[in-house]
Coordinates of C-alpha atoms in Angstrom, one line a residue:
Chain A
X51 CA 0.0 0.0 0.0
X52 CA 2.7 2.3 0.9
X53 CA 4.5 1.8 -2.4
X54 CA 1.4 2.6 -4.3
X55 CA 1.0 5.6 -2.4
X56 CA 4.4 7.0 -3.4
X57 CA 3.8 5.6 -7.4
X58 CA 0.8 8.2 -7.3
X59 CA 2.7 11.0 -5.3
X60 CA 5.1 10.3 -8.2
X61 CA 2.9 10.4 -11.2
X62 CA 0.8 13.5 -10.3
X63 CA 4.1 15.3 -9.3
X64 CA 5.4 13.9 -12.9
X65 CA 2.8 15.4 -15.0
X66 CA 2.3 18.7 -12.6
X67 CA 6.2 19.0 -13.5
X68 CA 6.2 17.8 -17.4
X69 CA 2.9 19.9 -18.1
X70 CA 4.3 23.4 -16.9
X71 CA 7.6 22.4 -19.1
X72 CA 5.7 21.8 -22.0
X73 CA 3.5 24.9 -21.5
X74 CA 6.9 27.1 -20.8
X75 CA 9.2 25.5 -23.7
X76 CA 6.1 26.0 -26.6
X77 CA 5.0 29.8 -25.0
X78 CA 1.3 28.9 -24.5
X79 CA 0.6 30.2 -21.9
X80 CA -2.6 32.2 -22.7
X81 CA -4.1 29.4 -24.1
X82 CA -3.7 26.6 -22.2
X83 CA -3.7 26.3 -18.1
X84 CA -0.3 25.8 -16.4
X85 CA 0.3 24.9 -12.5
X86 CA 2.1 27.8 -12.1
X87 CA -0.7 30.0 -14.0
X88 CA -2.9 28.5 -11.8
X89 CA -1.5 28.9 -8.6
X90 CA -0.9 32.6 -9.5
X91 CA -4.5 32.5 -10.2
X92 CA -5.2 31.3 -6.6
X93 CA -3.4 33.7 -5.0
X94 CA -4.9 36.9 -6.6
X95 CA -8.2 36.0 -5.9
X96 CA -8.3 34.7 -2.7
X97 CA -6.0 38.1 -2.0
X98 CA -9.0 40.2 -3.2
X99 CA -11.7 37.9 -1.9
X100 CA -13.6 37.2 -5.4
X101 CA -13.1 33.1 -4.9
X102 CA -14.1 32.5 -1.6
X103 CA -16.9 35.1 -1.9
X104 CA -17.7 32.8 -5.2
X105 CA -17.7 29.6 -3.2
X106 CA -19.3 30.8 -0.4
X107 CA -22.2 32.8 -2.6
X108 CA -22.5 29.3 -4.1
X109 CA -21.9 26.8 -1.2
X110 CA -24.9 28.7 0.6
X111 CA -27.2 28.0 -2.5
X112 CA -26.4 24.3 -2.2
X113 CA -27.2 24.5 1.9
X114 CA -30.9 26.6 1.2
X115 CA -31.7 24.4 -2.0
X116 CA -30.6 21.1 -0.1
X117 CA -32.2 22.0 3.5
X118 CA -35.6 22.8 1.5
X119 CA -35.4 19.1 -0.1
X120 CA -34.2 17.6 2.8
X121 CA -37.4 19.0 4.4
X122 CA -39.8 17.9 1.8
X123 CA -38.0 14.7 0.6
X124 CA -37.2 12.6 3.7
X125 CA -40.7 12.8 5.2
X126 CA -42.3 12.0 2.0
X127 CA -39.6 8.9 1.1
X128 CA -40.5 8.0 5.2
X129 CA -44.4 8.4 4.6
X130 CA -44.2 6.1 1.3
X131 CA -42.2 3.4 3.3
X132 CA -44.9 3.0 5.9
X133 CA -48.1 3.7 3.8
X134 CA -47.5 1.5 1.0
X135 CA -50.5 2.3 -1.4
X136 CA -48.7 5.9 -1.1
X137 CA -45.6 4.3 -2.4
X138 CA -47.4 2.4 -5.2
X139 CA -49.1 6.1 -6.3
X140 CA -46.1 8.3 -6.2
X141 CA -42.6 6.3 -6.8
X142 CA -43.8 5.9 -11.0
X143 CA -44.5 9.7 -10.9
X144 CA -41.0 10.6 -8.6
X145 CA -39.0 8.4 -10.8
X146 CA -39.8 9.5 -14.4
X147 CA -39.7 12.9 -12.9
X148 CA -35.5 11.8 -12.2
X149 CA -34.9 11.6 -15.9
X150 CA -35.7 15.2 -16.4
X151 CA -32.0 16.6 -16.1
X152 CA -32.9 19.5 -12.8
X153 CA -31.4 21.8 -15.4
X154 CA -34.0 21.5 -17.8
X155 CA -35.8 23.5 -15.3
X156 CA -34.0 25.9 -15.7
X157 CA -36.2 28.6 -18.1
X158 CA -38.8 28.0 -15.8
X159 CA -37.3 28.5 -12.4
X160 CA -35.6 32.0 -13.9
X161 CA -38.9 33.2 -15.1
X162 CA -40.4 32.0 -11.7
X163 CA -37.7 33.0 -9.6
X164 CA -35.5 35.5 -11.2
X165 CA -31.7 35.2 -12.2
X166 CA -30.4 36.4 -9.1
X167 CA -30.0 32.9 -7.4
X168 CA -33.1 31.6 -6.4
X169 CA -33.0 30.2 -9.8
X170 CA -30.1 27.9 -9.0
X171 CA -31.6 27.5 -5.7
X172 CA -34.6 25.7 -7.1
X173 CA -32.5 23.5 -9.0
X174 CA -30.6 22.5 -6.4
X175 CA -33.7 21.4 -5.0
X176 CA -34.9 19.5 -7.4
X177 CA -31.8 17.8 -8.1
X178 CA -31.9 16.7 -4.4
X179 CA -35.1 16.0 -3.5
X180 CA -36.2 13.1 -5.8
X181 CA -32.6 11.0 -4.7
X182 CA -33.6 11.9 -1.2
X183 CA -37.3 10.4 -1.5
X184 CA -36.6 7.6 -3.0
X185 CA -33.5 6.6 -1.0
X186 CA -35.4 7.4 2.0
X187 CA -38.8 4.9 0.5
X188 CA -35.9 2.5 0.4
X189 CA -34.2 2.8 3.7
X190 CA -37.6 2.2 5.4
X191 CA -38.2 -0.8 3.0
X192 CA -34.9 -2.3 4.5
X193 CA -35.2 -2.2 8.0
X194 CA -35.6 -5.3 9.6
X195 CA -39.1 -6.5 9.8
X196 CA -38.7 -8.2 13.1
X197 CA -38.0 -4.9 14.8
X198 CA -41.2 -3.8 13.4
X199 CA -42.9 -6.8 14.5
X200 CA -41.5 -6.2 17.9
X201 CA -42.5 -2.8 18.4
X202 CA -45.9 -3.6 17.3
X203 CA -46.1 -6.5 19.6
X204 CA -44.7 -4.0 22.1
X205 CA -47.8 -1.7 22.0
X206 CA -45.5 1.4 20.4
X207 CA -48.1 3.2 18.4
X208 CA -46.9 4.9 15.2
X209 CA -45.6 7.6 16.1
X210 CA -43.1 5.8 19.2
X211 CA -42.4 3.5 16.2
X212 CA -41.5 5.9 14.0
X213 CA -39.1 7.5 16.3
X214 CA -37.8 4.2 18.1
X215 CA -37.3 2.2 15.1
X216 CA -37.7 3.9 11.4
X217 CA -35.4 6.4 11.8
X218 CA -32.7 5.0 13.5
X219 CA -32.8 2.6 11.3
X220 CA -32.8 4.5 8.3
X221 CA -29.8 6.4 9.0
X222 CA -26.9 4.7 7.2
X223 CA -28.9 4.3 4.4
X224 CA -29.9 8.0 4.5
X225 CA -25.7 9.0 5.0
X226 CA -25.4 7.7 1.6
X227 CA -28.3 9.4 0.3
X228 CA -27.5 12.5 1.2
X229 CA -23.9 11.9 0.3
X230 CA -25.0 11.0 -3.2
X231 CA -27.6 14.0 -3.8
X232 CA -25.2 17.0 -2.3
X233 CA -23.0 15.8 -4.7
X234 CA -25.8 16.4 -7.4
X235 CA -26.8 19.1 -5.6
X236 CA -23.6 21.1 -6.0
X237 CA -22.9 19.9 -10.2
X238 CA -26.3 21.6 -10.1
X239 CA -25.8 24.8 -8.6
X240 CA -22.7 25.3 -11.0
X241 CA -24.6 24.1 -13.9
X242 CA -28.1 26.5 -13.0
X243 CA -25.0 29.3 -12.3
X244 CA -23.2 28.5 -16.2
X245 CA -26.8 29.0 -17.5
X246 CA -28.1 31.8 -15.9
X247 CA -24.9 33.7 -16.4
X248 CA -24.7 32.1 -20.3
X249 CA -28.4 33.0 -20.6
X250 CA -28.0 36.9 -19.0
X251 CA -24.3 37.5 -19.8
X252 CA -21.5 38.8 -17.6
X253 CA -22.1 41.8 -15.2
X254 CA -24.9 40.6 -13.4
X255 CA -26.5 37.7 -11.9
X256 CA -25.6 35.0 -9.1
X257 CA -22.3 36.1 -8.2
X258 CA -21.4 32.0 -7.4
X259 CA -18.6 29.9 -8.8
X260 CA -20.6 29.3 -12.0
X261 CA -21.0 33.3 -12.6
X262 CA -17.2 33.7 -12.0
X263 CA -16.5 30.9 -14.7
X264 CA -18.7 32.6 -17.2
X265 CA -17.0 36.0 -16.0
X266 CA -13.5 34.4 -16.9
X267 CA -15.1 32.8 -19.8
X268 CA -16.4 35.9 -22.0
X269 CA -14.9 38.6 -20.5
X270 CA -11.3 38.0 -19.5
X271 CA -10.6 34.8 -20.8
X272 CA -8.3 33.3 -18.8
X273 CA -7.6 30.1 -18.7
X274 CA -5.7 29.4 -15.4
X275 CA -8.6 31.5 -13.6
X276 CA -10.7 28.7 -15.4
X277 CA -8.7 25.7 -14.3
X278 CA -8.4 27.6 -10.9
X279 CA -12.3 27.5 -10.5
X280 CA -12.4 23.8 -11.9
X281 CA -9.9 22.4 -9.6
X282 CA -12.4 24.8 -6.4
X283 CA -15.4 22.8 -8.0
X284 CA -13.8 19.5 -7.6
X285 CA -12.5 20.0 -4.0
X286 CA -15.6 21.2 -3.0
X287 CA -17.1 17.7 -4.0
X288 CA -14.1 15.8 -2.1
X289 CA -15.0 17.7 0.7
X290 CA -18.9 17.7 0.1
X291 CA -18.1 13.2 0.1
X292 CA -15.7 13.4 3.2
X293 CA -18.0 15.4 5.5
X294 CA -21.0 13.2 4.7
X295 CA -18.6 10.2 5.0
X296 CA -17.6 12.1 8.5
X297 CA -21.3 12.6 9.4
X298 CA -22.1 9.0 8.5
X299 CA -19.3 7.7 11.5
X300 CA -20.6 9.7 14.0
X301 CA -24.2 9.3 13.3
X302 CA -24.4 5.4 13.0
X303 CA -20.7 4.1 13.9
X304 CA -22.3 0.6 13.9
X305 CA -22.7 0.7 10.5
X306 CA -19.5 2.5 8.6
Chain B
X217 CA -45.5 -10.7 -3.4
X218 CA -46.5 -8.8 -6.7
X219 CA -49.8 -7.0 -6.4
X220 CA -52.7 -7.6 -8.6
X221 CA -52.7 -5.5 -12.1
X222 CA -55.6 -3.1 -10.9
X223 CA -53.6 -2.6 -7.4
X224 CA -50.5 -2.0 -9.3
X225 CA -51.9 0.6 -12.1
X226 CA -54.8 2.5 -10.3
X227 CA -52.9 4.0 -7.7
X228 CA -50.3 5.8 -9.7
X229 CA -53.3 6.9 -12.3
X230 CA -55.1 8.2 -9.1
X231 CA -51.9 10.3 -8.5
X232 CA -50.9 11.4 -12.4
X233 CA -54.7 12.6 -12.2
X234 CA -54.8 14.9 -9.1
X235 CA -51.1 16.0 -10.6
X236 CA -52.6 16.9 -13.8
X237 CA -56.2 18.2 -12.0
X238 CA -54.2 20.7 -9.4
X239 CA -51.7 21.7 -12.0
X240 CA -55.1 22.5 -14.4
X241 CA -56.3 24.4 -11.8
X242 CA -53.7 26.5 -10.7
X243 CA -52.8 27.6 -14.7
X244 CA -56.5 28.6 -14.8
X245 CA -56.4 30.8 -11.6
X246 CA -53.4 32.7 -13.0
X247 CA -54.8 32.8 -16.4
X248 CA -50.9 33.4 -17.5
X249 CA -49.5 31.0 -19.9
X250 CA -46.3 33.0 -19.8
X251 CA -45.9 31.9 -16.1
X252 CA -47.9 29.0 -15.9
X253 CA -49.4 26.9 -19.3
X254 CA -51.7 24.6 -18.6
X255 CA -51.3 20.6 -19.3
X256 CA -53.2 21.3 -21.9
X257 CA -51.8 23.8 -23.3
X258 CA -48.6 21.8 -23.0
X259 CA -50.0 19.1 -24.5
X260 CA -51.2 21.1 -28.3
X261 CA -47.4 22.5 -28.5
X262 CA -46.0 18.8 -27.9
X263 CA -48.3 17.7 -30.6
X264 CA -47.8 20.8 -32.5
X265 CA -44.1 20.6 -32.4
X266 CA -44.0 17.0 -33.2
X267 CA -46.1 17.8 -36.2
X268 CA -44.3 20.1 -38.2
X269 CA -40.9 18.8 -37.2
X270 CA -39.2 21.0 -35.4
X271 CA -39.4 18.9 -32.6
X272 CA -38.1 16.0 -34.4
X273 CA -34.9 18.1 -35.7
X274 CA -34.3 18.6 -32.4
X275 CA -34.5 15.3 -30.8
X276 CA -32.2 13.8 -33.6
X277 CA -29.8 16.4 -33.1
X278 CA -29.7 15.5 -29.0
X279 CA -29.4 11.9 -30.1
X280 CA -26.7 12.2 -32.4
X281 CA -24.9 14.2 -29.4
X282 CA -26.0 11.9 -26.8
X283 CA -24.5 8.5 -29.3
X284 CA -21.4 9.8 -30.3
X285 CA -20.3 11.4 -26.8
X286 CA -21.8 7.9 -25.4
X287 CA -19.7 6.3 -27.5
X288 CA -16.7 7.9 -27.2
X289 CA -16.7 8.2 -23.5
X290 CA -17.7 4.6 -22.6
X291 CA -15.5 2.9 -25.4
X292 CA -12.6 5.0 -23.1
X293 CA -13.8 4.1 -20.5
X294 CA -14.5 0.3 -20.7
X295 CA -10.4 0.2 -22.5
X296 CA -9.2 1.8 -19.9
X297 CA -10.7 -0.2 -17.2
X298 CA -9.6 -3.6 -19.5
X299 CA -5.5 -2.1 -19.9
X300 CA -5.6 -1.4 -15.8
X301 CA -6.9 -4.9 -15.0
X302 CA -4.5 -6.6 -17.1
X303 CA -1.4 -4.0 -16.3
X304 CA -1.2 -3.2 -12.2
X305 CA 1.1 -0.6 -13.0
X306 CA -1.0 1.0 -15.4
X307 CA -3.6 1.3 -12.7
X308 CA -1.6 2.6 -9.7
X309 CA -0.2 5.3 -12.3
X310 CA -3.7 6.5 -13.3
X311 CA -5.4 6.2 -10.1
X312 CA -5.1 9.2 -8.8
X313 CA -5.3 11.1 -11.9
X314 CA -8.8 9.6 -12.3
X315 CA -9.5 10.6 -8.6
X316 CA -8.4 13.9 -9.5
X317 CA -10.5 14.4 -12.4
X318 CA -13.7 12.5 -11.2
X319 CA -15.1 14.9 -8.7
X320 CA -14.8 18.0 -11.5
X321 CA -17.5 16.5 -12.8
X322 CA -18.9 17.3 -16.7
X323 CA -20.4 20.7 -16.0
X324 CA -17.4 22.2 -14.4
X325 CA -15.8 21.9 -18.1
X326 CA -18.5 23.5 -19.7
X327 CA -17.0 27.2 -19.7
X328 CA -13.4 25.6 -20.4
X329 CA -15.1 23.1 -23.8
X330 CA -16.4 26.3 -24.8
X331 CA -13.5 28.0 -25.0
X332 CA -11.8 25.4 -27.1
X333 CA -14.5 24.1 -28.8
X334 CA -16.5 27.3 -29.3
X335 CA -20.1 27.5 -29.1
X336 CA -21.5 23.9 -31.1
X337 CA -21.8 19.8 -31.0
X338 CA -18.5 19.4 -30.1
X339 CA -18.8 21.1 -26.4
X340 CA -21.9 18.1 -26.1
X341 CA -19.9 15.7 -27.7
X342 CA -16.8 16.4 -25.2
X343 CA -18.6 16.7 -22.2
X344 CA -21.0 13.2 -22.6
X345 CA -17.7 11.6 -23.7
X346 CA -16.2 12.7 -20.5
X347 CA -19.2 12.7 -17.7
X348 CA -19.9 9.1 -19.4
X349 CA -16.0 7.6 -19.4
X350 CA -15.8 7.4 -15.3
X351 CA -18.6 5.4 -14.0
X352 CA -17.9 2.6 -16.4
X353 CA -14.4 2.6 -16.0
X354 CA -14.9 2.9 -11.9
X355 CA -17.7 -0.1 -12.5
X356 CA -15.7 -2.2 -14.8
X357 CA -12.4 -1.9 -13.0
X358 CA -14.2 -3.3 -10.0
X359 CA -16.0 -6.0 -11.9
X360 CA -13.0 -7.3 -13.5
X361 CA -11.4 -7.3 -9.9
X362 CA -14.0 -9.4 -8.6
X363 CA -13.6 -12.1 -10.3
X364 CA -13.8 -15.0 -7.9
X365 CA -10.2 -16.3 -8.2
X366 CA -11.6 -20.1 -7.7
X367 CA -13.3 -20.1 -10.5
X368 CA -9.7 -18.8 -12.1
X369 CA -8.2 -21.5 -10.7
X370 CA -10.3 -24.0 -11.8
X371 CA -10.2 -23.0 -15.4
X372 CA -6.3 -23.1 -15.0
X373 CA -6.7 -26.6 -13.4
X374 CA -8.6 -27.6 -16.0
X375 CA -6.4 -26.5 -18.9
X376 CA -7.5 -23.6 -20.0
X377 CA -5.6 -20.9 -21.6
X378 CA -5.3 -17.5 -20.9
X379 CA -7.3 -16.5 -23.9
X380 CA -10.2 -18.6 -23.2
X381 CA -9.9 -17.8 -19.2
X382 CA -10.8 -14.2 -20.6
X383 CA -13.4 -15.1 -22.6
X384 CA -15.2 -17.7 -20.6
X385 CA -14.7 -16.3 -16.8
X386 CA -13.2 -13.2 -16.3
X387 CA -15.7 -11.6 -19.4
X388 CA -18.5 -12.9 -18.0
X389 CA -18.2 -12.4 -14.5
X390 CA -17.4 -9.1 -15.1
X391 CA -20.5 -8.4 -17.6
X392 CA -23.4 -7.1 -14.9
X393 CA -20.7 -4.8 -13.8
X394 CA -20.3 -3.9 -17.0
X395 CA -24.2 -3.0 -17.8
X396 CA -24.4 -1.8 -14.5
X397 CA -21.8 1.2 -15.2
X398 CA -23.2 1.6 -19.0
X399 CA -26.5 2.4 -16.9
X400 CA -24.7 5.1 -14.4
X401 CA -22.7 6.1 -17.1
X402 CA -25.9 7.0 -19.3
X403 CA -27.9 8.4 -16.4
X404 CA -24.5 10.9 -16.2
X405 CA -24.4 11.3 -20.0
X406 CA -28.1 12.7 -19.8
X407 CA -27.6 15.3 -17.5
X408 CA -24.5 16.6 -19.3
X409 CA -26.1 16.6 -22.5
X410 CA -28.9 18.7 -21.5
X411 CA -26.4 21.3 -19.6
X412 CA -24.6 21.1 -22.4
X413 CA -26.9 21.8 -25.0
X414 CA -28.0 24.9 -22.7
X415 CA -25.3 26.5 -22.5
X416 CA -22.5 25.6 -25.2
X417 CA -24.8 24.5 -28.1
X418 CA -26.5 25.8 -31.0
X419 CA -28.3 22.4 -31.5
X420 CA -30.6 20.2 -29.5
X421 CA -33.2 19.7 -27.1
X422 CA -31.4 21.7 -24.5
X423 CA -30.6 24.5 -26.7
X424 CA -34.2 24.6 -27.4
X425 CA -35.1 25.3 -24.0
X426 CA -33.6 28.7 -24.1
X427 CA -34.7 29.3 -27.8
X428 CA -38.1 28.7 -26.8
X429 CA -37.8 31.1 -23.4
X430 CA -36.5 33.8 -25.3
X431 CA -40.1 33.7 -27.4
X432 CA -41.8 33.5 -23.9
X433 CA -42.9 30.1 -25.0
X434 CA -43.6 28.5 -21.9
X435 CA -45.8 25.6 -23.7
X436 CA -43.2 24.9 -25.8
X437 CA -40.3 24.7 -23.0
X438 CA -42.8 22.3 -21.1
X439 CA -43.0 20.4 -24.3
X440 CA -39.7 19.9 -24.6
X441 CA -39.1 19.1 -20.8
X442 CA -41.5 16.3 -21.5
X443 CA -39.7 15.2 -24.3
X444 CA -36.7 15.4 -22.4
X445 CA -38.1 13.3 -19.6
X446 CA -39.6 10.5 -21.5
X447 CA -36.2 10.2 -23.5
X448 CA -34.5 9.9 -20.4
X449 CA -37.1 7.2 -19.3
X450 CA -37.0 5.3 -22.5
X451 CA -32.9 5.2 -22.5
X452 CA -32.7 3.6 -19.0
X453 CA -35.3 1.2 -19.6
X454 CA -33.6 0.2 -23.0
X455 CA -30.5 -0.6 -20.8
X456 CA -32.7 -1.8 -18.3
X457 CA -34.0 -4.5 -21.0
X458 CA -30.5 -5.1 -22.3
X459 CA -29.1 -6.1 -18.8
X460 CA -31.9 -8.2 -18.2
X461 CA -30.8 -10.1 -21.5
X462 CA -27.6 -10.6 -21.5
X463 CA -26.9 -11.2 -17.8
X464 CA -30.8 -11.9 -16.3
X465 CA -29.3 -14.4 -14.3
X466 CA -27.4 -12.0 -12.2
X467 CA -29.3 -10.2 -9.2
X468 CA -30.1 -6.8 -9.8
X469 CA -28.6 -5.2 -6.3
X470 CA -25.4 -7.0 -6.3
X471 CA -23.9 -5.6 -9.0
X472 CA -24.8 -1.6 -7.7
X473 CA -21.0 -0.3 -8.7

């Protein structure tokens, strides 16, 4: 394992060093993204603030939109596992409505909402809130019927059963879920962001990571300010996975 | 344990209706179909679009994105996956490039495939190839790992060579996690297309969407969300259909990547 470990160290610090060579030795570097570019990058906009205003403008987006499905989605997934003819009614009509991409929403939730960010907010929910259901249907679905059987044997009423047994028991599988759909839930705050700035052009709009990209995009064009907010988009999902992962330990250590 | 037909169909009809019925109702109350069209409504522009082929343009245009990208980025993908199962040291050097790379996810490139590509297919193209390449490679990588080493060794024991241990144990063992990944990979592929289309095209269903906002055609961009969704729906259950095919013997859920 620890060999492995210093093979990848080696390769990433390999093509880090052969990629800023090949940039330097063929002069490109306006057109294509160097380390060095980038880290320059880094530094003069977390020294004026514009990036971690970006992230932050856009991290909050992903909290309200996921909070609001988190609210609507869990009791409805919790309602369809213990009413089944509810399940039967609405998991067809929740799962078709998951192959509509949550950005095809997104005409509708400007003219609804505006372009200032509730836009992106709204699809944010919607990516969220349909994994969040379903997984929580599921996670009810799974728990083991004997427990049930118990309780009810027990004299707990639904309520004391619900609280006793359905939601502890749904919480690993529910780590994962929300795991999973913050991780949609952020790809689609950056893509409601890209189209909303796309759609209303620099200037204006939701001030998030997406904006900045389109800001870097048409206006400046710089492509290590680009790579700098790709490589901020893709830590933000590492960290989105290892604070769920985090949450997951401390919520059910039995099960992780 | 499966429920009786009328159990099975009447609830969800029950549902779709009072969907439909409150959706109806509201549209009326607002009396706006630039905020709010009706089903109805909805439904004439579907049919509307569908009949004098604009519609039609656009779907084949999405499809042609949504095929080659697909078949780009999961023909990468599923080589890729092979050359690290049979090379360890090909894997260990493009681990953590692939870890690097994963979590940008498609959209992230959207700006950056614009500015290479400029505004056309090829920003679609690129970005299915690419959102579609990593959950079949992650899903076949780990299928080809799994291969239960005894029945390895039994096909060495009994003679067999390395060629036909490929083709008659680790291929098929390794075929539901094959499908399965072609499945995540698609349901990726989908969502990238549309964002794609939105924002970096001048073709498609998702292009449409904006085309159509621009007009204040709010019918129309409900017609193509439809579209959109029932596309979506029809491409996983192909998939769905395929896997059940080719490897029905194989239990759905243990072969989630």
């Amino acid at each position: 394992m620890r060999r492995d470990r210093w093979i990848a160290i080696t390769t990433v610090v390999c093509i880090v060093l052969l990629w800023q060579v090949a940039i330097s030795a063929n002069g490109l570097h306006a057109k294509v993204p160097s380390p060095l570019g980038i880290v320059a990058a880094i530094a003069a906009h977390v020294a004026d603030g514009s990036l971690p205003s970006a992230l932050r403008d856009s991290f909050l987006r992903v909290a309200k939109g996921f909070a609001i499905a988190a609210l609507i989605g869990l009791p409805v997934g919790t309602a369809m596992g213990m009413t089944p003819i509810l399940a039967r009614a609405v998991a067809p009509f929740l799962d078709a409505l998951r192959s509509i991409a949550p950005i095809a929403w997104i005409p509708i939730a400007v003219l609804w909402l505006g372009v200032r960010g509730d836009a992106a907010v709204f699809i944010v929910t919607y990516a969220a809130v349909l994994p969040l259901a379903l997984s929580a249907h599921q996670a009810v679905r799974l728990i083991d019927q004997r427990l049930l059987q118990a309780s009810h044997a027990l004299g707990a009423g639904w309520f004391l059963t619900l609280r006793a047994v359905i939601i502890p028991g749904s919480i690993p599988v529910l780590i994962t879920a929300v795991r999973v759909s913050m991780g949609f839930a952020w790809g689609a705050v950056i893509a409601a962001e890209l189209a909303v700035g796309v759609k209303i052009g620099p200037g204006q709009g939701s001030q998030g990571i997406g904006q900045m990209m389109i800001e870097t995009l048409y206006v400046r064009r710089d492509v290590d300010t680009l790579a700098m907010c790709m490589l901020c988009v893709g830590l933000v999902s590492l960290a989105i996975d290892a604070g769920a992962r985090g949450l997951g330990r401390r919520l059910a250590p039995w099960k992780v | 344990m499966r429920a009786r037909l009328p159990q099975r169909v009447l609830p969800p009809l029950g549902f779709a209706l009072i969907v439909l019925g409150s959706w109806y109702g509201v549209a009326r109350h607002l009396a706006n179909p630039q905020l709010l069209p009706s089903p109805w409504t909805v439904g004439v522009a579907l049919v509307d679009l569908l009949g004098n082929g604009d519609m039609v343009d656009d779907i084949l245009a999405s499809l042609g994105h949504l095929g080659l990208g697909y078949g780009i980025g999961a023909g990468i993908g599923l080589i890729m996956a092979a050359l690290c199962a049979r090379f360890a040291a090909l894997e260990t050097a493009i681990d953590p490039l692939v870890e690097l790379l994963r979590p940008i996810g498609a959209i992230a490139w959207i700006p950056f495939a614009i500015l290479m590509f400029g505004v056309g297919s090829t920003v679609p193209v690129f970005l299915i190839s690419y959102g579609a390449a990593f959950p079949i490679f992650v899903a076949t990588l780990a299928g080809m790992h799994g291969v239960d080493r005894a029945l390895l060794a039994a096909g060495q024991a009994l003679g067999a060579s390395k060629r036909m241990l490929i083709t008659h144990v680790v291929f098929p063992a390794a075929l539901p996690h094959v499908l399965a990944g072609a499945r995540l990979s698609l349901g990726v592929a989908w969502a990238a297309m549309v964002a794609a289309e939105l924002t970096g095209s001048d073709s498609g269903l998702g292009w449409r969407l904006f085309w159509y906002q621009e007009f204040f055609r709010m019918d129309r961009v409900m017609a193509v969300i439809v579209v959109i969704g029932v596309l979506g729906v029809a491409a996983d259950a192909l998939l769905r259909a395929l896997r059940q095919a080719v490897v029905g013997w194989s239990p759905e859920d243990s072969n989630a990547a």
